[in-house]
PDB file of C-alpha atoms and ligand atoms in Angstrom:
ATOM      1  CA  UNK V   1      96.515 109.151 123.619  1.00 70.00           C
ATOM      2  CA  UNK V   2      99.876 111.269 123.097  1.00 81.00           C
ATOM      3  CA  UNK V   3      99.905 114.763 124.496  1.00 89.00           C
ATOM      4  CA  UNK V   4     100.762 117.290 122.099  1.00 95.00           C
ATOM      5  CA  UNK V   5     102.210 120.534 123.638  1.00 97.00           C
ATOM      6  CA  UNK V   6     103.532 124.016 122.357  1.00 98.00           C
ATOM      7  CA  UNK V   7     107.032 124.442 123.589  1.00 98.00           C
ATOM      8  CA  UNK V   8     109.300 127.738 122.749  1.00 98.00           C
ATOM      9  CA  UNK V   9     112.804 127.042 123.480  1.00 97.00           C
ATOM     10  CA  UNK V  10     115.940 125.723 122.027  1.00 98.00           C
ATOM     11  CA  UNK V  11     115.144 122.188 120.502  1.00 98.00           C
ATOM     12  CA  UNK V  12     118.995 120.682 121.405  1.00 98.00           C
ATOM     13  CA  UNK V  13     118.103 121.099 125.122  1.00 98.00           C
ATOM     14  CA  UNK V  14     115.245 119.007 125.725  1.00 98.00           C
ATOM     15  CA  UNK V  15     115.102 115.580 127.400  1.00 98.00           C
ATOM     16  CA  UNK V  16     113.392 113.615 125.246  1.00 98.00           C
ATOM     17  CA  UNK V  17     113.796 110.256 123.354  1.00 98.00           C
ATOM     18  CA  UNK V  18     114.111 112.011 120.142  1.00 98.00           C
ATOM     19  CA  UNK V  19     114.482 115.099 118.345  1.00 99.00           C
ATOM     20  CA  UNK V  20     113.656 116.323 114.171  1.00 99.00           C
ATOM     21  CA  UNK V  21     116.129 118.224 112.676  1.00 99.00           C
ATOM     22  CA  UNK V  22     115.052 120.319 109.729  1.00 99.00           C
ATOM     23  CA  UNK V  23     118.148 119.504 107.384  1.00 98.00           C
ATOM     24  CA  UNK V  24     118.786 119.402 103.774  1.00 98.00           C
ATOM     25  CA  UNK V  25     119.076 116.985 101.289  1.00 98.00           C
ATOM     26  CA  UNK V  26     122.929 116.335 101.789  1.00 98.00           C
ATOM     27  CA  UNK V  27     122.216 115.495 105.252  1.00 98.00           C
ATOM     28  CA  UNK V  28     125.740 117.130 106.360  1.00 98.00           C
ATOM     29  CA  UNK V  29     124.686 120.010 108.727  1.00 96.00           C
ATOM     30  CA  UNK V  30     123.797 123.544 107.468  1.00 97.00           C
ATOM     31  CA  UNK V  31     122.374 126.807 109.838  1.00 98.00           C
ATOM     32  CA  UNK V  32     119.317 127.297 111.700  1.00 98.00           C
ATOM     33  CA  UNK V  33     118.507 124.437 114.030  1.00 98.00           C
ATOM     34  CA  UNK V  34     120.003 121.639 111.670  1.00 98.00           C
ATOM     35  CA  UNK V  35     123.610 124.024 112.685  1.00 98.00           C
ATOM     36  CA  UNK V  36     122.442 123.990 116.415  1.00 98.00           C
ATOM     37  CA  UNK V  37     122.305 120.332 116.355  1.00 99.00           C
ATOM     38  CA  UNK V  38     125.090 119.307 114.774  1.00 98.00           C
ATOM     39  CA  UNK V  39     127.048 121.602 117.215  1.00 98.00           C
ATOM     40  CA  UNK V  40     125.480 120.426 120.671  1.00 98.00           C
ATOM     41  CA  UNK V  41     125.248 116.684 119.422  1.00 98.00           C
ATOM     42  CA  UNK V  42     128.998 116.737 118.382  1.00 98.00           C
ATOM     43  CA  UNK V  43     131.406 115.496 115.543  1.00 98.00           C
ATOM     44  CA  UNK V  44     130.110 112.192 115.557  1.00 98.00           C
ATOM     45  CA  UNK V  45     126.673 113.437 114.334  1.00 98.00           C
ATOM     46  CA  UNK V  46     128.581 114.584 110.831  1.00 98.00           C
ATOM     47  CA  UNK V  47     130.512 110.861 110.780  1.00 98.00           C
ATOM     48  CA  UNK V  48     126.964 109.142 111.203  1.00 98.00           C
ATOM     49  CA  UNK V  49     125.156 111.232 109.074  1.00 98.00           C
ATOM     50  CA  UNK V  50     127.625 110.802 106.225  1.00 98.00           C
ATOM     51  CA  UNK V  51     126.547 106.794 106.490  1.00 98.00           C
ATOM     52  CA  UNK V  52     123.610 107.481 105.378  1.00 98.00           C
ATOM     53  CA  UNK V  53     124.183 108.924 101.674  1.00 98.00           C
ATOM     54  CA  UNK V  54     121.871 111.947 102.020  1.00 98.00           C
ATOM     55  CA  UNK V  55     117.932 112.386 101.959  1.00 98.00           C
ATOM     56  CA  UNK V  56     115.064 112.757  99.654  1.00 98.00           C
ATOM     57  CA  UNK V  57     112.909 115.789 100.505  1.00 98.00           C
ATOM     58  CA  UNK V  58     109.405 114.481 102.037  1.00 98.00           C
ATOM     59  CA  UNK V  59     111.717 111.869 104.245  1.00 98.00           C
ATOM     60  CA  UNK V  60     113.403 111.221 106.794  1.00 99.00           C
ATOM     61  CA  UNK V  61     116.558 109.350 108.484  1.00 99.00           C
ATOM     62  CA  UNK V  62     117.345 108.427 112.028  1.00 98.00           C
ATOM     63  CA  UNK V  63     121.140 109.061 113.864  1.00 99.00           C
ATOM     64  CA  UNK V  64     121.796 108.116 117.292  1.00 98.00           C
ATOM     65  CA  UNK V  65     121.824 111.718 119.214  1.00 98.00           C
ATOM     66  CA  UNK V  66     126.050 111.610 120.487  1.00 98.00           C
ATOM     67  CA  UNK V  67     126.285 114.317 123.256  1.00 98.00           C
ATOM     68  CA  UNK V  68     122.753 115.353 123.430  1.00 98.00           C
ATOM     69  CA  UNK V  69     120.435 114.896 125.598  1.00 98.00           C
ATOM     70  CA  UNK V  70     118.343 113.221 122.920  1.00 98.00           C
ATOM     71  CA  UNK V  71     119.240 109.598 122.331  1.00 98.00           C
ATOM     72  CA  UNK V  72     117.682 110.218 118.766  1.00 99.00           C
ATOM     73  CA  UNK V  73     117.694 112.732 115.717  1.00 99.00           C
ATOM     74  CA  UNK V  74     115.753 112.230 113.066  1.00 99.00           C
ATOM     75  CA  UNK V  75     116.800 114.501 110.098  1.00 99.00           C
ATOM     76  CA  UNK V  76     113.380 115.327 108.052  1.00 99.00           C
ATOM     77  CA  UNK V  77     114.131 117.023 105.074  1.00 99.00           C
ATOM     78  CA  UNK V  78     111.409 119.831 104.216  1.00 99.00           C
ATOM     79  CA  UNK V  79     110.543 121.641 100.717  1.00 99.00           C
ATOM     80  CA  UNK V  80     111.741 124.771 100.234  1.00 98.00           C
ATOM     81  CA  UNK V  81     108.767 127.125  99.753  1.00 98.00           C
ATOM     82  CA  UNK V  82     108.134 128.159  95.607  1.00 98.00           C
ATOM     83  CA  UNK V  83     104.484 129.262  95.807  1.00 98.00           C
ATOM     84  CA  UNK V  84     102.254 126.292  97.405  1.00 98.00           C
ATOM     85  CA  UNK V  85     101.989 124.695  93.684  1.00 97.00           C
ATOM     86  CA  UNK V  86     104.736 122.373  93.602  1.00 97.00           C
ATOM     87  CA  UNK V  87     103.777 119.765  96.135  1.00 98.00           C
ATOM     88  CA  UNK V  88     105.371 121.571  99.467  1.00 98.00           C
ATOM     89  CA  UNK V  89     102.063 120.862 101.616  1.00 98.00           C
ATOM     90  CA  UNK V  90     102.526 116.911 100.636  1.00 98.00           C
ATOM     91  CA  UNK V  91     106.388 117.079 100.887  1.00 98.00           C
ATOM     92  CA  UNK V  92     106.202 119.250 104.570  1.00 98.00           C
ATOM     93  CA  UNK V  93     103.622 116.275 105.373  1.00 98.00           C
ATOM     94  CA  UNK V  94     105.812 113.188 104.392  1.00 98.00           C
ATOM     95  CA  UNK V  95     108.264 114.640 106.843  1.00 98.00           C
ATOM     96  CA  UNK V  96     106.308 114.441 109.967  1.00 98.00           C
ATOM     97  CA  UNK V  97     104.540 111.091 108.692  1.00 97.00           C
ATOM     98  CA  UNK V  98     107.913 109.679 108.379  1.00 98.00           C
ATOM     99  CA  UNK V  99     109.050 110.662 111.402  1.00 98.00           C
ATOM    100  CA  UNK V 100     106.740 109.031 113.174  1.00 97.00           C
ATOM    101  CA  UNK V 101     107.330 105.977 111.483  1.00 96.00           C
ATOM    102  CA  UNK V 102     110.738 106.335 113.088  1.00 97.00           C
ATOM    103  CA  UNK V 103     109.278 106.826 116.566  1.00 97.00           C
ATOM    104  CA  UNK V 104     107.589 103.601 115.924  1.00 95.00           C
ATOM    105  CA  UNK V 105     110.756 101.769 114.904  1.00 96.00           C
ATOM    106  CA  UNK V 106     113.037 102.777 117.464  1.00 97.00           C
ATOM    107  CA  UNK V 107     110.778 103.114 120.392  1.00 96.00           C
ATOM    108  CA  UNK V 108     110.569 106.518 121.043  1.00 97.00           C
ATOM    109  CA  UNK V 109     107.991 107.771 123.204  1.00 96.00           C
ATOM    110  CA  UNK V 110     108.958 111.242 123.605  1.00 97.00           C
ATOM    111  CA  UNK V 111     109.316 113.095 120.465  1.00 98.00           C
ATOM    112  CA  UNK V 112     110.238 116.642 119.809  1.00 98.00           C
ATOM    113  CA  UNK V 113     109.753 118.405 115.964  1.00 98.00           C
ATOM    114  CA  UNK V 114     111.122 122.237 115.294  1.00 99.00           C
ATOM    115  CA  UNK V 115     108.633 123.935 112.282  1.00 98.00           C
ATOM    116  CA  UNK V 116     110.485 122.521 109.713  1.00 99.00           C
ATOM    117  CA  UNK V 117     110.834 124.168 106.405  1.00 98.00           C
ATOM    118  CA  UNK V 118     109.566 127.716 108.014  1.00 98.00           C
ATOM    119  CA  UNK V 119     113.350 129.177 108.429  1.00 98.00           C
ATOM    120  CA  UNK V 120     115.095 129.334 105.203  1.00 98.00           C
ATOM    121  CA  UNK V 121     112.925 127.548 103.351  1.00 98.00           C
ATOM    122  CA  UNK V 122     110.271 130.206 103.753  1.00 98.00           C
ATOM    123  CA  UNK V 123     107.318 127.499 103.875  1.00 98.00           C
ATOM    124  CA  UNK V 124     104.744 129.990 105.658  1.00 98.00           C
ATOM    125  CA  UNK V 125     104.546 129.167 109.878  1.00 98.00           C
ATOM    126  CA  UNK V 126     100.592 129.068 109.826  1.00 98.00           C
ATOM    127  CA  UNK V 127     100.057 126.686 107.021  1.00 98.00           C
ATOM    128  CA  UNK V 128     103.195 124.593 108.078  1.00 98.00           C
ATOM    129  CA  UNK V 129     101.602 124.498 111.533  1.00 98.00           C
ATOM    130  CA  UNK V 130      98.227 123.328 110.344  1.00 98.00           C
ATOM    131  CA  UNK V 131      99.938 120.642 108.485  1.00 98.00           C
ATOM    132  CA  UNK V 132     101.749 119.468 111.034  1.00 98.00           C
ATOM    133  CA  UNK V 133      99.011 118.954 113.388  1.00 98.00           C
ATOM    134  CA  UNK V 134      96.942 117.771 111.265  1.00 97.00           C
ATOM    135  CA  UNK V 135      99.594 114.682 110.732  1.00 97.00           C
ATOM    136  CA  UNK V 136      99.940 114.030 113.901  1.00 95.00           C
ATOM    137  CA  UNK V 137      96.322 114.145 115.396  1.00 94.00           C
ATOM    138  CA  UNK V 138      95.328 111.578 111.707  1.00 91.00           C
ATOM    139  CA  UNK V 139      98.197 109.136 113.207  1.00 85.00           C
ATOM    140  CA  UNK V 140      97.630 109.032 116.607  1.00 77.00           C
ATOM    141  CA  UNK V 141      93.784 108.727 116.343  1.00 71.00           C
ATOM    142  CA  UNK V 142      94.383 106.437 113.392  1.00 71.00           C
ATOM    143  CA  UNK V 143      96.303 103.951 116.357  1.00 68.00           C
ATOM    144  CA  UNK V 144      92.600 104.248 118.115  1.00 53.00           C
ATOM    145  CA  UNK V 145      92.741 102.225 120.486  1.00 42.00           C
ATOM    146  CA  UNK V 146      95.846 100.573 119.761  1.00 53.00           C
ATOM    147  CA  UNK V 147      98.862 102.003 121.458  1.00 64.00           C
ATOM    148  CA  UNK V 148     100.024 104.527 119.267  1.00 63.00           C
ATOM    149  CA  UNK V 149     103.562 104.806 120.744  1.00 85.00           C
ATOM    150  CA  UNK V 150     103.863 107.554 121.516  1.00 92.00           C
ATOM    151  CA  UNK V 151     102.791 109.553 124.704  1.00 93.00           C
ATOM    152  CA  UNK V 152     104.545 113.089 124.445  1.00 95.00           C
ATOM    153  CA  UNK V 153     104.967 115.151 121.298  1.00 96.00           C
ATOM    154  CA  UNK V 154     106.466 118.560 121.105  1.00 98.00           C
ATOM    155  CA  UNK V 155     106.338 121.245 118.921  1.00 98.00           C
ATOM    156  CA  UNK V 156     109.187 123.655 119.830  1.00 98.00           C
ATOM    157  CA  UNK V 157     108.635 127.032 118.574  1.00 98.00           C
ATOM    158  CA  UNK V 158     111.801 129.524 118.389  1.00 98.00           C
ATOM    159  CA  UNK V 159     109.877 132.537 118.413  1.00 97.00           C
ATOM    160  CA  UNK V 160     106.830 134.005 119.876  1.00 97.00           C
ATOM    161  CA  UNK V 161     105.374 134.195 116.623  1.00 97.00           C
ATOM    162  CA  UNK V 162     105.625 130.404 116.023  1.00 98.00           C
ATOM    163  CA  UNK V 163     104.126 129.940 119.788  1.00 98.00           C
ATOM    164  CA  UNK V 164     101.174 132.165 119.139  1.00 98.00           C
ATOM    165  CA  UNK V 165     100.352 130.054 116.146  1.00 98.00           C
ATOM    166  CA  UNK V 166     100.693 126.377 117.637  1.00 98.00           C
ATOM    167  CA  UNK V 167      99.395 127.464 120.741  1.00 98.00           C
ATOM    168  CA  UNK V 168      95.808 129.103 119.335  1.00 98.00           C
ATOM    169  CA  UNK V 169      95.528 125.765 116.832  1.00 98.00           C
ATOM    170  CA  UNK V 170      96.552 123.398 119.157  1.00 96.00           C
ATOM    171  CA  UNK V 171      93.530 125.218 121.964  1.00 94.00           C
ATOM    172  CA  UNK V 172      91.549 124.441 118.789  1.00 86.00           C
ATOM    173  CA  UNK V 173      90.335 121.147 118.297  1.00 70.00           C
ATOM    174  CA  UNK V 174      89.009 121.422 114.752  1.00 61.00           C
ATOM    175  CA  UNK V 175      92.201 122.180 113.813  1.00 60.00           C
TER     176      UNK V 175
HETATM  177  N1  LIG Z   1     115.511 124.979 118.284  1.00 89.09           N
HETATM  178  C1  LIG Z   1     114.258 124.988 117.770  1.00 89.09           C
HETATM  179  N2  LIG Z   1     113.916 125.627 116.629  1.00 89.09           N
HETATM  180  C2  LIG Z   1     114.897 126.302 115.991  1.00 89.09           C
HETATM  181  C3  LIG Z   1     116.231 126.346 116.459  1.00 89.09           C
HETATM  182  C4  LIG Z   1     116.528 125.647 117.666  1.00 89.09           C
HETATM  183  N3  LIG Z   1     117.764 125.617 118.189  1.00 89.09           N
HETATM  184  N4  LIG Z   1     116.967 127.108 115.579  1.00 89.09           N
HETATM  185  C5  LIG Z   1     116.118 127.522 114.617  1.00 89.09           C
HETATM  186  N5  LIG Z   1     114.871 127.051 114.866  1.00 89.09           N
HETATM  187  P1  LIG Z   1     115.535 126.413 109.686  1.00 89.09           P
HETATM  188  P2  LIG Z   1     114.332 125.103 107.337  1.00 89.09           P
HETATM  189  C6  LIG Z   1     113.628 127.227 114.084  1.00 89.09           C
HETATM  190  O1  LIG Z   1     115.993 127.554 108.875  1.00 89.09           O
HETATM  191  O2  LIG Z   1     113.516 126.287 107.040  1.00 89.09           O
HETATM  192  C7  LIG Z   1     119.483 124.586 107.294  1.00 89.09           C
HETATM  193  O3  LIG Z   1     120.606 125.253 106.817  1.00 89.09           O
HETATM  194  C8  LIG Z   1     113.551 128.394 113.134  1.00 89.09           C
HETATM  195  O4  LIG Z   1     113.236 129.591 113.841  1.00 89.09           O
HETATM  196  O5  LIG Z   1     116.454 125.849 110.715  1.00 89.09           O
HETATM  197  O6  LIG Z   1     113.687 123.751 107.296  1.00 89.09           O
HETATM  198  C9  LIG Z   1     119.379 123.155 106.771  1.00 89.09           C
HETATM  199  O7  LIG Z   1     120.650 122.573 106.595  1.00 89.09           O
HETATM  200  C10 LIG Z   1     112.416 127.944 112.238  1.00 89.09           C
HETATM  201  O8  LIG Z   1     111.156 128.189 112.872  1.00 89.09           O
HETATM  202  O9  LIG Z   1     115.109 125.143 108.746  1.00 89.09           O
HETATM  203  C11 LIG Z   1     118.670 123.341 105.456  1.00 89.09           C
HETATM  204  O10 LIG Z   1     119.561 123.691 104.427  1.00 89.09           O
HETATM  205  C12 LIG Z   1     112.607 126.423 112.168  1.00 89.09           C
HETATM  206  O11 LIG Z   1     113.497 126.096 113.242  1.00 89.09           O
HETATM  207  C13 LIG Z   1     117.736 124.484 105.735  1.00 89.09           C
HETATM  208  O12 LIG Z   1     118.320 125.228 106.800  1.00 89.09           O
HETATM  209  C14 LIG Z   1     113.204 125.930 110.860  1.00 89.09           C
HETATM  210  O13 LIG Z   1     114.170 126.858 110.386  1.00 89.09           O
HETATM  211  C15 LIG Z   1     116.380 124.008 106.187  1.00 89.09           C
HETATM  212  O14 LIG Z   1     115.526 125.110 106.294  1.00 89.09           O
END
């Protein structure tokens, strides 16, 4: 069973097989972490990500991870927040479905996801959590007893706000 830990920090410095970026549609860089990526992975990060001809929102595409520590990046594009009534909660879901499926595909057993869509795309943190882990516990106890893949998954929060709320539904297992 995978081991799902609260991490605050700076996504583009941790050691793990792969990393989610929370970019955009165009898949060519932008602020917040998908800028903080794209500057600690390097230039070839734009050349590969170009390859790929952009991103439907609910998806997901994988890049090799160039200068970071990372050997992956998976670029999840999230909704943008317009209410709750336009399919965001099924859209923020596809994302971390997806990129799971890519953890699966390329072997990854260390994964790493930033709270996509609750920067700029205002998606609210609490409800974005609770989606998220709900995703991720419905996968990995979907594998059963099967080998689900994975064995570490982080969710790295960039502010203590973010931590209190992963950290109080991830202590709750009902979540
Ligand atoms: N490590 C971990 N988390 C981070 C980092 C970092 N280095 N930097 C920011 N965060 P956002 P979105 C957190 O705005 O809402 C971009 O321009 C941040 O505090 O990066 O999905 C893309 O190109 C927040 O909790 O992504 C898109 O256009 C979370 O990451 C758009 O923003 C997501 O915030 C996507 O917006």
């Amino acid at each position: 069973m995978a081991q799902l830990t609260a991490v605050s920090g700076d996504i583009t410095q941790l050691h793990v097989d792969a990393i989610v970026n929370a970019a955009n549609e165009s898949l060519l860089g932008g602020g917040g972490v998908d800028g903080a990526i794209h500057r600690a992975a390097g230039p070839d990060l734009l050349i590969a990500c170009r390859k790929l001809n952009g991103c439907p929102t609910g998806d997901a595409k994988a890049t090799p991870g160039f200068c970071l520590p990372a050997k992956w990046v998976f670029h999840a594009v999230g909704p943008v927040w317009h209410g709750g009534a336009d399919g965001e909660d099924d859209l923020l879901a596809g994302c971390y479905r997806r990129c799971l499926e890519l953890a699966l595909e390329v072997g990854a057993r260390s994964v790493a996801f930033p709270a996509i869509s609750t920067g700029v795309y205002r998606f609210p943190p609490e409800r974005a959590a609770k989606i998220a882990i709900a995703i991720v516990r419905s996968r990995i106890e979907e594998s059963g007893a099967k080998e689900s893949g994975i064995d570490e998954l982080f969710f790295v929060c960039f502010n203590s706000e973010t931590l209190r709320i992963y950290q109080h539904l991830l202590s709750d297992a009902r979540t």
